[in-house]
mmCIF file of C-alpha atoms in Angstrom:
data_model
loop_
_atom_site.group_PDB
_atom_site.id
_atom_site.type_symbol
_atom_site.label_atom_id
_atom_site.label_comp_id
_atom_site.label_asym_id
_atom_site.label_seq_id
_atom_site.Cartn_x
_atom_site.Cartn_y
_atom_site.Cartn_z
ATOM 1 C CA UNK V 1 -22.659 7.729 -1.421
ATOM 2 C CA UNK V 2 -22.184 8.479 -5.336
ATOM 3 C CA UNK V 3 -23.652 8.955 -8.417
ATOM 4 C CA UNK V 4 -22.122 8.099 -11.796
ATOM 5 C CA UNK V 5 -22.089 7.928 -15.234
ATOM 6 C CA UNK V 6 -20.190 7.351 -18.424
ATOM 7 C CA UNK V 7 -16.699 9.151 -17.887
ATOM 8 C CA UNK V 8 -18.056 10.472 -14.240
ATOM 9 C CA UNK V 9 -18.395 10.055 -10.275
ATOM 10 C CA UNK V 10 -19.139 12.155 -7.769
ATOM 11 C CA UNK V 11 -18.643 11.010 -4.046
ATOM 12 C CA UNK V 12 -20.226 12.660 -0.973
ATOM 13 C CA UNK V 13 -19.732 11.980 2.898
ATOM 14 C CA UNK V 14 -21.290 13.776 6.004
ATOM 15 C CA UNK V 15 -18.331 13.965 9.069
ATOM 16 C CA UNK V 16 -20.402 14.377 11.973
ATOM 17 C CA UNK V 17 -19.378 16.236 15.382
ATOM 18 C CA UNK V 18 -17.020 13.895 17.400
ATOM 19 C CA UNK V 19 -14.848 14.456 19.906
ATOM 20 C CA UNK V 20 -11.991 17.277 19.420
ATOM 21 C CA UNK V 21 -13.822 18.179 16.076
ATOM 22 C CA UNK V 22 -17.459 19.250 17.071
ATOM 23 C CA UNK V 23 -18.411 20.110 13.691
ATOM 24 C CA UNK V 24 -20.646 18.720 10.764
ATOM 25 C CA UNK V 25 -19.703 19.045 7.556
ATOM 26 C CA UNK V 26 -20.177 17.583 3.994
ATOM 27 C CA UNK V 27 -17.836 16.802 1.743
ATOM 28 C CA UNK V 28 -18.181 16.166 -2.185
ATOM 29 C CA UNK V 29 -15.250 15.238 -4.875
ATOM 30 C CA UNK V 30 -16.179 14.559 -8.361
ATOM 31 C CA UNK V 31 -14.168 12.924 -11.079
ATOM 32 C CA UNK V 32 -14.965 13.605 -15.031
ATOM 33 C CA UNK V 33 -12.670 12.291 -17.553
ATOM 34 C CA UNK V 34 -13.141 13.272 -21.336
ATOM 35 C CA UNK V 35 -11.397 12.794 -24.398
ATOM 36 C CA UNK V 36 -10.816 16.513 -25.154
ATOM 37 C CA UNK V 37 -9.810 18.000 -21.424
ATOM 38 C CA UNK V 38 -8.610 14.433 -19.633
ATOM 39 C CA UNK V 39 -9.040 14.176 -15.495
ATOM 40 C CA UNK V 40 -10.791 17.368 -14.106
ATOM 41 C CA UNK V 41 -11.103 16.912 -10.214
ATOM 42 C CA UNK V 42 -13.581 19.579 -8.196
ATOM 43 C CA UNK V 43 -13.397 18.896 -4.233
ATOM 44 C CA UNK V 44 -15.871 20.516 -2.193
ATOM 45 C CA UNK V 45 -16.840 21.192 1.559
ATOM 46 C CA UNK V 46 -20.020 23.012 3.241
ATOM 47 C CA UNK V 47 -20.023 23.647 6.819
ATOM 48 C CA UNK V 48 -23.299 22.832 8.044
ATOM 49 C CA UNK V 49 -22.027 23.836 12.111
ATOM 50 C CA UNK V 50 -22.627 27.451 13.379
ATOM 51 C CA UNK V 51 -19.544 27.809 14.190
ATOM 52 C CA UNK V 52 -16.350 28.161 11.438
ATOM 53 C CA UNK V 53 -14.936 25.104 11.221
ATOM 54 C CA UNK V 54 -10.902 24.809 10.749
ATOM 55 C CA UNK V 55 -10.686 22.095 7.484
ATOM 56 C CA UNK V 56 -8.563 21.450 4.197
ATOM 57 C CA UNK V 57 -8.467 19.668 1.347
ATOM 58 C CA UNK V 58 -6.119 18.507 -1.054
ATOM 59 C CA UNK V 59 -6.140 15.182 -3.443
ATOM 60 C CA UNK V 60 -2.630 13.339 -4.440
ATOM 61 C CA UNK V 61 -2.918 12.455 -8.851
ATOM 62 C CA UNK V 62 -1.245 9.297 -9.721
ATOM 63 C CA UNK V 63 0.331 10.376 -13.189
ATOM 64 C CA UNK V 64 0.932 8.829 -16.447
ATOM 65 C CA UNK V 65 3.422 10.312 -18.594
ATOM 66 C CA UNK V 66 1.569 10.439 -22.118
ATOM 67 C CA UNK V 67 3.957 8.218 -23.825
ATOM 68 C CA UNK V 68 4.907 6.020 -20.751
ATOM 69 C CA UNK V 69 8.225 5.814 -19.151
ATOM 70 C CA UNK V 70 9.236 7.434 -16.342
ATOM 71 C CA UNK V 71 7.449 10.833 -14.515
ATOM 72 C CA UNK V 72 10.647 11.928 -13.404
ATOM 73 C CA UNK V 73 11.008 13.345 -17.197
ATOM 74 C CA UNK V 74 8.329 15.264 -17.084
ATOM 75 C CA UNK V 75 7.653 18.921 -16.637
ATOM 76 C CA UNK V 76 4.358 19.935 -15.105
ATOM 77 C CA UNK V 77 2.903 23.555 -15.529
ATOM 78 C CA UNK V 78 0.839 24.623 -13.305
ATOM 79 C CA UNK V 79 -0.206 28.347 -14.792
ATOM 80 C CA UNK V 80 -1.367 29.743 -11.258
ATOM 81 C CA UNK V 81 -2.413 33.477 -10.934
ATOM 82 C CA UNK V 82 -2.988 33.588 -7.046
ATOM 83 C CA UNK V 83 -0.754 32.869 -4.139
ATOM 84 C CA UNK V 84 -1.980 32.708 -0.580
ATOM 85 C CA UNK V 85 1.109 33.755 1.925
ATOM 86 C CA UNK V 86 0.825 32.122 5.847
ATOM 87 C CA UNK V 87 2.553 33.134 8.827
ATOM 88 C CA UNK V 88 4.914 30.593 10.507
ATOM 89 C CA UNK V 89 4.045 28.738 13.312
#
């Protein structure tokens, strides 16, 4: 399901409970593109379950350098302020 407009979509889809994963959930990415910011990408997830429910989400950009060639002579900068540590497995 979707909605759209001129330089937007947003996508939603409802995982129901199924076997090994008895949770519902709904999921939501939306895609704007404009002249003055490019690609912004927001991902979203809302447990609708009782329980917590165990789930990630990522996405995977195709890029374009800005004056074409290759992307293996780019540089991307990714200004980040937080950094969540794990434990190992």
């Amino acid at each position: 399901m979707g909605t759209n407009g001129p330089g937007h979509v947003a996508l939603t889809y409802r995982l129901y409970p199924q076997p090994g994963y008895p949770f519902t959930l709904d999921f939501g990415i939306t895609y704007t593109v404009r002249a003055t910011d490019g690609l912004t990408v927001v991902l979203s997830a809302t447990n609708l379950s009782l329980a917590p429910a165990p789930v990630a989400l990522g996405m995977h950009p195709y890029l374009k350098p800005p004056h074409g060639g290759l992307i293996d002579t780019c540089t991307l900068l990714l200004p980040a302020r937080t950094r969540v540590l794990t434990d190992a497995w």
